[in-house]
Short mmCIF file of C-alpha atoms in Angstrom, two decimals:
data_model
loop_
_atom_site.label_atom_id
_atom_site.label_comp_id
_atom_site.label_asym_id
_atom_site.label_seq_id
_atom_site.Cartn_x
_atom_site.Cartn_y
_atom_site.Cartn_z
CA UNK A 1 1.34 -93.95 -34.27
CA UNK A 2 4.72 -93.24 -35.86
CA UNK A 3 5.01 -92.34 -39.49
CA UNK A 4 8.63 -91.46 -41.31
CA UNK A 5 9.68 -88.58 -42.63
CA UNK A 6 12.65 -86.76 -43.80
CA UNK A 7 14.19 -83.74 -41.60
CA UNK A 8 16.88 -81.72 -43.12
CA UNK A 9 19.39 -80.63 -40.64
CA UNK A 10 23.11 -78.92 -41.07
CA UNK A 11 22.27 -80.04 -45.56
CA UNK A 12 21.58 -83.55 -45.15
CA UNK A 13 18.95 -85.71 -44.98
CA UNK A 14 17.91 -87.55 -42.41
CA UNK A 15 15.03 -90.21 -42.35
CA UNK A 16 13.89 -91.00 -39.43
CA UNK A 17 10.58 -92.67 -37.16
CA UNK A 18 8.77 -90.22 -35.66
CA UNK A 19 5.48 -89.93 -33.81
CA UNK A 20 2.93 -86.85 -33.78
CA UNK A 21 4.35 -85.09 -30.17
CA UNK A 22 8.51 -86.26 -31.27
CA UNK A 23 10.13 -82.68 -30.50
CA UNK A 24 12.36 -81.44 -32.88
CA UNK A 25 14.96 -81.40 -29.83
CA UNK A 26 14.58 -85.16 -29.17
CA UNK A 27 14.95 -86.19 -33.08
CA UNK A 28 17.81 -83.97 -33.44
CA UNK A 29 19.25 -85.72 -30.44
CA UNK A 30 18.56 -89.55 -30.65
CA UNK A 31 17.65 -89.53 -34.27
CA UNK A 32 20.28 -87.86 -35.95
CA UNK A 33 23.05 -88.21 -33.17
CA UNK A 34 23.91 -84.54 -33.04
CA UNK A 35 23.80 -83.54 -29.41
CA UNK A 36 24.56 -79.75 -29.36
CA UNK A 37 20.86 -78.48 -28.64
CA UNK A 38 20.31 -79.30 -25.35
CA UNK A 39 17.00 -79.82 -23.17
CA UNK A 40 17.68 -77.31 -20.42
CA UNK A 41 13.73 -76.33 -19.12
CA UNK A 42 11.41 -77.96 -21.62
CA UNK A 43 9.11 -74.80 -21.64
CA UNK A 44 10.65 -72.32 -23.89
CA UNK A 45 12.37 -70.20 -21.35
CA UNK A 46 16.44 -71.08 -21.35
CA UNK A 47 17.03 -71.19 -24.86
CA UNK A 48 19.75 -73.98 -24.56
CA UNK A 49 17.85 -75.81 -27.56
CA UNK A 50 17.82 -73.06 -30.04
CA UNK A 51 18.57 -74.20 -33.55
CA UNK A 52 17.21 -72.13 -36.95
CA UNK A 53 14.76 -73.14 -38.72
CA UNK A 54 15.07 -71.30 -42.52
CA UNK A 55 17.05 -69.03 -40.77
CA UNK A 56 15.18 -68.10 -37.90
CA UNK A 57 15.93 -68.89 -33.87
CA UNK A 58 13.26 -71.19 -32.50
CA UNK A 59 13.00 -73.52 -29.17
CA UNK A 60 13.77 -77.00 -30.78
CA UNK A 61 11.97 -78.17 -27.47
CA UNK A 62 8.59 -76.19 -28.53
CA UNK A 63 8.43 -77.30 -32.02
CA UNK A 64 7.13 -81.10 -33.45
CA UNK A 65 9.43 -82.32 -35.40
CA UNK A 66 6.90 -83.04 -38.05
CA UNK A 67 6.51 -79.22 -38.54
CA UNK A 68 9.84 -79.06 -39.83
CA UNK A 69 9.13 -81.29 -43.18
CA UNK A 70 9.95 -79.25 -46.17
CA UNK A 71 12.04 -76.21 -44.05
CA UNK A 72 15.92 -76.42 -43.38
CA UNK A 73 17.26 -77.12 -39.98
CA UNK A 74 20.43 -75.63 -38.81
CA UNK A 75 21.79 -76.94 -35.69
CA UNK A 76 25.42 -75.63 -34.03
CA UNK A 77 27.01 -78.70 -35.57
CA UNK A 78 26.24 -76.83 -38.70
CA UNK A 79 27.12 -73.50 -38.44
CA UNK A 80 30.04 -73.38 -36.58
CA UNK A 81 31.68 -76.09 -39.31
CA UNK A 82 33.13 -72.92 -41.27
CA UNK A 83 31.90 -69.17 -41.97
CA UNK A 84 30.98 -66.87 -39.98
CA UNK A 85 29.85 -69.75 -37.32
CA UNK A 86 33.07 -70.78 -36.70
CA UNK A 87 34.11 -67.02 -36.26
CA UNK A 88 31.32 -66.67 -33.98
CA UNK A 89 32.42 -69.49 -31.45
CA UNK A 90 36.56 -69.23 -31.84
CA UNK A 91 35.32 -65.24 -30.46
CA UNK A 92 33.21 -66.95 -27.29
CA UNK A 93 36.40 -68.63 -26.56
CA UNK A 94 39.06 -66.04 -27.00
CA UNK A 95 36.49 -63.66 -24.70
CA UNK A 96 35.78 -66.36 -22.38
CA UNK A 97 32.31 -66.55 -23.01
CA UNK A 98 32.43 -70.10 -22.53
CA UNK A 99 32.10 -71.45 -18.27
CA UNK A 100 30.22 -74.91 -18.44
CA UNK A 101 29.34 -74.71 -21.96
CA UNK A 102 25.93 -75.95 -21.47
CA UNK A 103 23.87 -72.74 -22.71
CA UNK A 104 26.78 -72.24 -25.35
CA UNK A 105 25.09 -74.10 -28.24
CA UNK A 106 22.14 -72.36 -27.84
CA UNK A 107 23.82 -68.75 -27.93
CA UNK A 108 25.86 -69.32 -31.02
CA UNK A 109 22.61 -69.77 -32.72
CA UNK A 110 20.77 -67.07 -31.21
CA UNK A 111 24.25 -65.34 -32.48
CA UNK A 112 24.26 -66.61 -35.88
CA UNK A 113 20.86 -65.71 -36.54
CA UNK A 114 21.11 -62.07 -35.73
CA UNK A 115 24.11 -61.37 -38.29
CA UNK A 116 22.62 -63.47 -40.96
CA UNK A 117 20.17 -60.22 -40.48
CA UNK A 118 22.31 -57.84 -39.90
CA UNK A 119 25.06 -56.23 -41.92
CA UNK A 120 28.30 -56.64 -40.38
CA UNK A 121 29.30 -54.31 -37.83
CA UNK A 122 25.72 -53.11 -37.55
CA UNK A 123 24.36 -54.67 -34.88
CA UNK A 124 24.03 -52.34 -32.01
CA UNK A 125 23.98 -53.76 -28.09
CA UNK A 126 20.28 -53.58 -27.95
CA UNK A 127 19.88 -55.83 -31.45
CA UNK A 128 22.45 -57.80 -29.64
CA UNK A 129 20.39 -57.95 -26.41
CA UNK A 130 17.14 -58.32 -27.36
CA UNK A 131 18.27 -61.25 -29.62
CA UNK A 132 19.82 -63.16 -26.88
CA UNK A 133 17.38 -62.32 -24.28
CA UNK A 134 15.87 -65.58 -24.79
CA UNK A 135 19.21 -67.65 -23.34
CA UNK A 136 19.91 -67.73 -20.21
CA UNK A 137 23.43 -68.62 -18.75
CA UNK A 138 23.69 -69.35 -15.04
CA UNK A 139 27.52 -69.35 -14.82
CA UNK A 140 29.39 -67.32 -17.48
CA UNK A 141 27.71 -63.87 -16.85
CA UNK A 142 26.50 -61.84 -19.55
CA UNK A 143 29.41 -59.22 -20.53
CA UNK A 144 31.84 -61.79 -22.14
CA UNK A 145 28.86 -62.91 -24.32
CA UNK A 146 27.87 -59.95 -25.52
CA UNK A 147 31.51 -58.75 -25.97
CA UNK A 148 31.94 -62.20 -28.04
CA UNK A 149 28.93 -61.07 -30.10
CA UNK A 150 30.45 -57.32 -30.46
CA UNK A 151 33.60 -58.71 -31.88
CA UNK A 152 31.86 -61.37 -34.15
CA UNK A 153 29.67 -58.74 -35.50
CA UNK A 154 32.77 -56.69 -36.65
CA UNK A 155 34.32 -59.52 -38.49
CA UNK A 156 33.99 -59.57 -42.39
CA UNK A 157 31.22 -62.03 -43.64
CA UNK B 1 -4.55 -82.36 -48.07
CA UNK B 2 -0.58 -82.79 -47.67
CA UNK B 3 1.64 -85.65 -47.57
CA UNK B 4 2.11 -84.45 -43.92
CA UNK B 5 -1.33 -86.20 -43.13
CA UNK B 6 -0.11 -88.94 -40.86
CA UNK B 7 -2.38 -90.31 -37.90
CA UNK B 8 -2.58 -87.69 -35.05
CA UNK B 9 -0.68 -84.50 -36.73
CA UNK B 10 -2.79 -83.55 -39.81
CA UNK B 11 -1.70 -80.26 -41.75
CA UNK B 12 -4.59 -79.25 -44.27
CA UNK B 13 -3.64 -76.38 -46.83
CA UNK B 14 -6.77 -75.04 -47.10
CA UNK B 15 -9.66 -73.60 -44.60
CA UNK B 16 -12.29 -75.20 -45.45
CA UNK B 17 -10.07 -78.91 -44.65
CA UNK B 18 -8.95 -77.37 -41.66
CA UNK B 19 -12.80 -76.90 -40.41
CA UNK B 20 -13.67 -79.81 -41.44
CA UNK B 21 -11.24 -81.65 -39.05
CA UNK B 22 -11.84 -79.65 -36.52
CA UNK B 23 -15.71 -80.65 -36.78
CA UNK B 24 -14.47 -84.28 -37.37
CA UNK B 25 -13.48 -85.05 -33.73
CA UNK B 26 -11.39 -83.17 -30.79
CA UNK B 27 -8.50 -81.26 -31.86
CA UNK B 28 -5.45 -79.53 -30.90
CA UNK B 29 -5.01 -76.17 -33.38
CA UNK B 30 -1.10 -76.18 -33.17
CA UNK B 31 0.03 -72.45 -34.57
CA UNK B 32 3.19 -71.82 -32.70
CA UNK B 33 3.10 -73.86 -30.15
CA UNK B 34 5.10 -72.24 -27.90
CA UNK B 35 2.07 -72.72 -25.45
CA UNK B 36 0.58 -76.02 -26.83
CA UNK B 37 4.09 -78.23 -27.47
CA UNK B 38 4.45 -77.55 -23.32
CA UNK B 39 0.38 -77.66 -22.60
CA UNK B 40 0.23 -81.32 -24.29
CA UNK B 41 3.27 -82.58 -22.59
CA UNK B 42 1.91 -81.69 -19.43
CA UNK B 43 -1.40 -83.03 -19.74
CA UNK B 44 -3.32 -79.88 -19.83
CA UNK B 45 -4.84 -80.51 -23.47
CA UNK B 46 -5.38 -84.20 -24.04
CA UNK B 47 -2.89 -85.79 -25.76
CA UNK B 48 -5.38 -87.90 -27.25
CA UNK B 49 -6.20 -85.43 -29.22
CA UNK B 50 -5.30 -84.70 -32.93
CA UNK B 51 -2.58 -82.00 -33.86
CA UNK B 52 -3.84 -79.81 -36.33
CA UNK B 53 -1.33 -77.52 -37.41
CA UNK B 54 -2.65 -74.35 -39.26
CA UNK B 55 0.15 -72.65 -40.91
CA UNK B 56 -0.72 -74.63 -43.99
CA UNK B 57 -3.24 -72.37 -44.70
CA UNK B 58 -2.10 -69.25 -46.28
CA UNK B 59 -5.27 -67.48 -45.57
CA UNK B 60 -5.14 -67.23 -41.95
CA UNK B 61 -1.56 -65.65 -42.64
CA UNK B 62 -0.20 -61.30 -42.81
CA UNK B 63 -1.31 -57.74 -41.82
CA UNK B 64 -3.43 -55.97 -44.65
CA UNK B 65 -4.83 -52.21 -44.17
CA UNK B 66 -7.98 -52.03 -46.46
CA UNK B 67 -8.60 -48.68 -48.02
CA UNK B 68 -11.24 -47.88 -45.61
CA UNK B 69 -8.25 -48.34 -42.86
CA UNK B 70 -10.00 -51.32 -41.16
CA UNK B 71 -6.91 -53.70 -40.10
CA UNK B 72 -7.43 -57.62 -40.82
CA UNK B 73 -4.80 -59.69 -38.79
CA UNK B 74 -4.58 -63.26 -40.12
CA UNK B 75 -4.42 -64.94 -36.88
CA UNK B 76 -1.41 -67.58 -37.67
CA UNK B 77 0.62 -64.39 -38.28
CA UNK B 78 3.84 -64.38 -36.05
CA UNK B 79 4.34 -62.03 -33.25
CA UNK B 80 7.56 -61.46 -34.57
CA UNK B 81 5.80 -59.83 -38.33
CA UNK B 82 3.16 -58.05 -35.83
CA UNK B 83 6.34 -56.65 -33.51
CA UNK B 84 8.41 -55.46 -36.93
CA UNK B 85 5.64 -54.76 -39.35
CA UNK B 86 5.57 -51.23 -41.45
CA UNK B 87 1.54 -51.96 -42.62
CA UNK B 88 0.81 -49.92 -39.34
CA UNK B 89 2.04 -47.31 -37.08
CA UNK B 90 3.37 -48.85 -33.25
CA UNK B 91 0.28 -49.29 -31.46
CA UNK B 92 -0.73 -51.15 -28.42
CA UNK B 93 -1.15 -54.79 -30.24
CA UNK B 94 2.22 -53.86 -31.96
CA UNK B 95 3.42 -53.07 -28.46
CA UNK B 96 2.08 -56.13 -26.48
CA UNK B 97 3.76 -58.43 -29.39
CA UNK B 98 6.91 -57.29 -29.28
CA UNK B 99 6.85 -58.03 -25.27
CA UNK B 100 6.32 -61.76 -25.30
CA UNK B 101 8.54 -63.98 -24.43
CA UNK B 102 11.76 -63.63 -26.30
CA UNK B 103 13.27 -63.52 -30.09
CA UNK B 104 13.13 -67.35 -30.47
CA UNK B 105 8.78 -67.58 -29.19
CA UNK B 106 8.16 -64.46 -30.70
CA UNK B 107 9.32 -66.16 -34.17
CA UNK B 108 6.68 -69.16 -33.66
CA UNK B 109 4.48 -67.60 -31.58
CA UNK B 110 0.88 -66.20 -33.40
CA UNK B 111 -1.34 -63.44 -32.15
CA UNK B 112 -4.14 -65.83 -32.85
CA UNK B 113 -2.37 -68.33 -30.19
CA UNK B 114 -1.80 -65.72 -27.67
CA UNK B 115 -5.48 -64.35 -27.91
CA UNK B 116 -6.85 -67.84 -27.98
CA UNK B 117 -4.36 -68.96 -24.71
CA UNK B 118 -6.52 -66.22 -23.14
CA UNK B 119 -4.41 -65.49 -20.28
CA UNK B 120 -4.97 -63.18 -17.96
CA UNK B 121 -1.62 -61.79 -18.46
CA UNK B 122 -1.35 -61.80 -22.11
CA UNK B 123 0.32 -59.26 -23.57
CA UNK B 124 -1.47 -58.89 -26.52
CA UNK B 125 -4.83 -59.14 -25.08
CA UNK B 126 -5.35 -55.75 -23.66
CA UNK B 127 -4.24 -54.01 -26.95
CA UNK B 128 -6.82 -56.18 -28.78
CA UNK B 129 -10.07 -54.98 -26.32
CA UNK B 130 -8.51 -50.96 -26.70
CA UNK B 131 -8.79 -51.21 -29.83
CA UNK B 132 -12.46 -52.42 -30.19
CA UNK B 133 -11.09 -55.46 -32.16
CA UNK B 134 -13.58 -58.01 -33.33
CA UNK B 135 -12.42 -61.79 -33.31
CA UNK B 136 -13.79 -63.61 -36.15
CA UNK B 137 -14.41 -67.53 -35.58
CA UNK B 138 -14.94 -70.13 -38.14
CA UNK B 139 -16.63 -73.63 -38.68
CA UNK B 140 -18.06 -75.83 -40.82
CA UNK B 141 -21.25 -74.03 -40.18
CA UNK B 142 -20.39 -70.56 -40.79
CA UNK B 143 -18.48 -67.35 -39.43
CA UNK B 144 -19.49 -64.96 -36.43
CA UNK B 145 -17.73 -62.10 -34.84
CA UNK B 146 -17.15 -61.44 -31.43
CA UNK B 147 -15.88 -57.99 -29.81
CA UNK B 148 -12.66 -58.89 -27.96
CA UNK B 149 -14.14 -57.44 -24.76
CA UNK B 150 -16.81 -60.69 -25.31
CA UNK B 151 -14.12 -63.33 -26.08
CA UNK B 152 -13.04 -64.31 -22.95
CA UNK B 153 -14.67 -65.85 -19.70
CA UNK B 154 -12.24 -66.68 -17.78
CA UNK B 155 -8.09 -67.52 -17.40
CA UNK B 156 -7.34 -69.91 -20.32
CA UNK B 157 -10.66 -70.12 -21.33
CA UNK B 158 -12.96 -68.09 -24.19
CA UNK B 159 -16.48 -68.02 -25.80
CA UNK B 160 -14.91 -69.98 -28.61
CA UNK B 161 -16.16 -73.45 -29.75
CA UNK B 162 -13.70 -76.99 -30.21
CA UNK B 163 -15.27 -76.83 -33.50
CA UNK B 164 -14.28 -72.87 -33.94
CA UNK B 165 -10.84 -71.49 -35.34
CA UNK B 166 -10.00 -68.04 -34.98
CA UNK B 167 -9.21 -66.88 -37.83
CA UNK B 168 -8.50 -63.05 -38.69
CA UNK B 169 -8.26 -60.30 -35.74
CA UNK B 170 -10.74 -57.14 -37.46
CA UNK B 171 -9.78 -53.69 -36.12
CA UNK B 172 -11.80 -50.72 -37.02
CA UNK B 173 -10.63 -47.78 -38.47
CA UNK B 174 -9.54 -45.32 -36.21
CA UNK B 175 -8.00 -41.88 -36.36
CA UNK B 176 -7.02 -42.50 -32.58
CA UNK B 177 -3.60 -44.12 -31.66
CA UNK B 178 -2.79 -46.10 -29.16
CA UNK B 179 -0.14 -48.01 -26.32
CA UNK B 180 0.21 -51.05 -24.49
CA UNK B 181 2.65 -51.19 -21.15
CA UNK B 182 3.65 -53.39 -18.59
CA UNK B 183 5.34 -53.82 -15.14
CA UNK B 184 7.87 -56.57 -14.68
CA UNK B 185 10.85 -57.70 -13.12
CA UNK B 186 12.92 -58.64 -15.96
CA UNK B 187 12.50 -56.88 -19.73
CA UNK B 188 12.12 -60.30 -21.21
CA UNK B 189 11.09 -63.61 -20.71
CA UNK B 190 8.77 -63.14 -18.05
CA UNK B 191 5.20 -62.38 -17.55
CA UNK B 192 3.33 -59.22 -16.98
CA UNK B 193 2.62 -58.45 -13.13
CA UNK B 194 0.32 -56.03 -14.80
CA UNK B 195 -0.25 -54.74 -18.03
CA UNK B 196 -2.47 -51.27 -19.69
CA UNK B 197 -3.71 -50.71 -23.07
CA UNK B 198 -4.83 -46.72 -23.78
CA UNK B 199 -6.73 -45.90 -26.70
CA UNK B 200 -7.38 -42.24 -27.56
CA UNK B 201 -9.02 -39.95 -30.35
CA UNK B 202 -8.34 -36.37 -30.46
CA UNK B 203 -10.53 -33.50 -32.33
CA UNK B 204 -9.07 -29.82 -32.33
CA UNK B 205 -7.16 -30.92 -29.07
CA UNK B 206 -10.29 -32.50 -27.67
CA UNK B 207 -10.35 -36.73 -26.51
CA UNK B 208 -13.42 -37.39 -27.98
CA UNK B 209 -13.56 -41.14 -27.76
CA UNK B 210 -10.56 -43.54 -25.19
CA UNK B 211 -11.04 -46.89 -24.17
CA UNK B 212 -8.82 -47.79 -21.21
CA UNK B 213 -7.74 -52.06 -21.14
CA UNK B 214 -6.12 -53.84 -18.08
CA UNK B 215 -4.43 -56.85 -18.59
CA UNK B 216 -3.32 -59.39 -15.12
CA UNK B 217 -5.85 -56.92 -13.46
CA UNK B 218 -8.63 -59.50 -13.26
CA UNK B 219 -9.87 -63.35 -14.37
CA UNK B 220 -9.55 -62.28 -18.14
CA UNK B 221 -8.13 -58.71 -19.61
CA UNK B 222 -10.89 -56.10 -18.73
CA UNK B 223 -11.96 -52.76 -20.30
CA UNK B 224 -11.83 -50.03 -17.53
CA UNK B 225 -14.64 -47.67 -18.59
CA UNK B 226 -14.29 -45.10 -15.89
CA UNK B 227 -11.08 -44.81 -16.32
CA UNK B 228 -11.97 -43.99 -20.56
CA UNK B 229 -15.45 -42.42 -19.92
CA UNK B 230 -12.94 -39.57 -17.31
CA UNK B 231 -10.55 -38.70 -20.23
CA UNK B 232 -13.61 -37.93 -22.69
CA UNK B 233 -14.56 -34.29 -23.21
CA UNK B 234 -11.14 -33.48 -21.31
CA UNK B 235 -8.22 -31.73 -22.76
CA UNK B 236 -5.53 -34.73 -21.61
CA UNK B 237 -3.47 -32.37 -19.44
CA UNK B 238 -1.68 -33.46 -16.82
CA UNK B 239 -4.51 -33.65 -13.74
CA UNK B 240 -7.53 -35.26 -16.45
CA UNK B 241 -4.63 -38.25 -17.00
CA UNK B 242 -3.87 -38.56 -13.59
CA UNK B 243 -6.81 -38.24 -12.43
CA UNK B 244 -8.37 -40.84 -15.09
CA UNK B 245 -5.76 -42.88 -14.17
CA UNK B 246 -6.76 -43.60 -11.05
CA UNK B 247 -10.00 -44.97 -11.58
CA UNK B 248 -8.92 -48.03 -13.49
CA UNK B 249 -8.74 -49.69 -9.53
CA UNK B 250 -12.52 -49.34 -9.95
CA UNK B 251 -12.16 -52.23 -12.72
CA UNK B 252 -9.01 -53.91 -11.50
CA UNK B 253 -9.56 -56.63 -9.23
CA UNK B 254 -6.03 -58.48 -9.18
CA UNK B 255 -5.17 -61.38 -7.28
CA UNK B 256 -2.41 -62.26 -5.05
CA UNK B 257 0.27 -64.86 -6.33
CA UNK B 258 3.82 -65.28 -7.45
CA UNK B 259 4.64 -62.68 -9.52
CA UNK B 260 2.65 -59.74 -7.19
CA UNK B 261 0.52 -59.45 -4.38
CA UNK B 262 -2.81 -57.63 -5.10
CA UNK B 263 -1.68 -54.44 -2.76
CA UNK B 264 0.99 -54.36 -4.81
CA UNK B 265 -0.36 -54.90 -8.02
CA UNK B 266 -3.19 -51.69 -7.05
CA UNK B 267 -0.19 -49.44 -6.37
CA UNK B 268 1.37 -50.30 -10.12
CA UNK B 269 -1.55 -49.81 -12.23
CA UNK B 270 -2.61 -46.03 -12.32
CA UNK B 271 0.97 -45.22 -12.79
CA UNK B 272 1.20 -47.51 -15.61
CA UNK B 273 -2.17 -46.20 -16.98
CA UNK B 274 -0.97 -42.75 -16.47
CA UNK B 275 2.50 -44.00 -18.46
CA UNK B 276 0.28 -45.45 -21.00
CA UNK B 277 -2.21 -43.02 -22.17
CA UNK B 278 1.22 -40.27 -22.06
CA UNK B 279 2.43 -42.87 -25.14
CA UNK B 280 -0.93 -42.75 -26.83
CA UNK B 281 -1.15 -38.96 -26.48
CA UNK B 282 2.32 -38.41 -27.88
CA UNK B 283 1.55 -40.97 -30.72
CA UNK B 284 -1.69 -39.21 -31.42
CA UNK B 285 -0.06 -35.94 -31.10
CA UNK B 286 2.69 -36.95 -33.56
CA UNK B 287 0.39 -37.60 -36.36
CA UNK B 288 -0.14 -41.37 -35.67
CA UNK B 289 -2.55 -42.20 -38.60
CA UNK B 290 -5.13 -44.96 -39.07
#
């Protein structure tokens, strides 16, 4: 059973095939050819496939991409094209937040998400921590992210 | 129903659809599905099955206090809005929800979902027995209500039908206040080794009525009554709480595996209990109103 629908990701529209258990991950990946969310455990627990969704962080790899019909989709493609995206990752690589790169994507958005809710500057190290609490990295170590974060929270928005 | 109707993932936008598919033939109820999305790829709920995805229906969504300060949980509503809402004072639902997972499950994830996962270790589970909730279930054939220390039999499994929906969480009024703890080994993203839920109610300095919750204590969250029934009548000084406190191991009957061993899992409970009725006391102490 596949049926089409249209999934708005990063302001476009994208119509695409998709079947009743398509994750949002896999259409974002071999549907609409952007390959920043990544599929790092499949359950929820690594956060490498966060994206927002209206706004908010969610596992692309826990969601059906039919659920997403009628909401807006933003993936790292999107947000780190200009604003306060691009801030956010030009500060993971001046602080060397970056090692393999692989739970990178997935920590910008957490990132982005939490000063779209925050005014800038205000975002203390537990708002900072309890937002990224659901990434992992296995390489980079924490500090540098969270001293990324610091710094992109200062910046004017 | 919605354009979103296509075979296998149906998406009524009203209740009485939603039953009516659910009566039709099996069904997945997808809310968050931060458990289902993983449960269905694995093979432990039939894939065959239809998706019927619930947050269509705005009933089954939001926190209202009515004026007789009986609490009605839609049971769709995020654990996210449940962590962060202002309708009610922290308490130990409030507490267990802002404990699951991490920001990005919390934002999909529903108390309805966690309470109808019905596992042993779920954090919201033990907050929803201390506070006497009752767990109202719908179908084509009408509505019951179950008390949450009824609604579940066993790990991942409840008294509710394939024909049922859960649809609003009921919580009495109260003037008591309450707290929900856990032991683990990291803050976030992991699952409770153990968990306690304290309920109290204080007159003139008095407990006059505490229900006492364990959650990853047993084959479902329990209700430890001689644990409550020892804080009644007492003035909840030091020795009553620690002394209450200890008899929750008359309830607990944990099991060893992965995340704790049963010895240790004995050792971790009365001092949580003891942590958690402190929180309740100082919550109940500071006004907390309901």
């Amino acid at each position: 059973m596949t049926a089409r629908m249209t999934l708005r990701v990063n302001g476009s529209d994208h119509d695409i095939a998709v079947a009743p258990d398509t994750l949002l991950l896999d259409a974002l990946r071999y549907e609409c050819g952007l390959t920043g969310a990544k599929l790092g455990c499949g359950t929820g627990d690594c956060g490498a496939c966060t994206v927002t969704v209206d706004g908010e962080a969610v596992n692309s790899c826990l969601m059906y991409v039919l659920e997403c019909e009628g909401h807006s989709v933003e993936t790292v493609e999107g947000v780190t094209a200009g604003g306060i995206g691009a801030i956010v990752a030009e500060e993971f690589v001046k602080a060397d937040a970056v090692q393999c790169g692989f739970c990178s994507p997935g920590i910008i958005m957490s990132t982005c998400a939490l000063l779209a809710r925050t005014e800038p500057g205000a975002a203390t190290d537990e708002d900072i921590k309890e937002a990224l609490a659901g990434n992992l990295c296995r390489c980079t170590g924490y500090l540098p992210i969270l001293d990324a974060v610091r710094r992109a929270s200062g910046a004017p928005r | 129903m919605s354009e979103l109707d296509v075979g296998g993932y149906r998406r009524p936008d009203n209740l009485s659809e939603l039953l009516t598919l659910l009566d039709r033939r099996p069904a997945s109820v997808l809310a968050g599905g931060t458990d289902l999305v993983v449960m269905r790829a694995d093979g432990t709920v039939d894939r065959a099955h239809d998706i019927v995805d619930i947050k269509g229906v705005p009933d089954l969504r939001g926190i209202s206090l009515d004026a007789d300060g009986t609490l009605t949980i839609g049971a769709a509503t995020s654990l996210r809005e449940l962590a962060k809402t202002t309708v009610i004072p922290p308490n130990a639902i409030t507490d267990g929800a802002a404990l699951v997972g991490g920001w990005q499950t919390r934002a999909r994830g529903t108390i309805g979902g966690n309470i109808c996962r019905a596992s042993p270790a779920g954090d919201t589970l033990p907050g929803v027995l201390a506070a006497d909730a009752q767990l109202e279930l719908a179908s084509t054939t009408g509505t019951r209500l179950v008390p949450g220390h009824d609604f579940f039999t066993g790990p991942g499994r409840t008294v509710r039908e394939p024909d049922e929906l859960l649809t609003r969480i009921i919580v009495p009024a109260s003037f008591g206040a309450s707290a929900y703890l856990r032991f683990t080994y990291r803050l976030a993203m992991d699952l409770a080794v153990v968990g306690v839920a304290a309920h109290l109610e204080i007159e003139n300095g008095r407990c006059v009525a505490a229900r006492v919750a364990l959650g990853a204590a047993a084959a479902t969250p329990v209700l430890a009554p001689d644990a409550a029934d020892a804080l009644v009548g007492t003035e909840l000084d030091e020795a009553s709480v620690e002394a209450a406190a200890q008899l929750v191991l008359n309830t607990a009957t944990p099991i060893d595996d992965g995340r704790g061993s049963r010895a240790h899992r004995r050792t971790v409970l009365p001092v949580l209990a003891k942590r958690a009725i402190g929180i309740a006391l100082e919550r109940a102490r500071g006004g907390h109103q309901r």
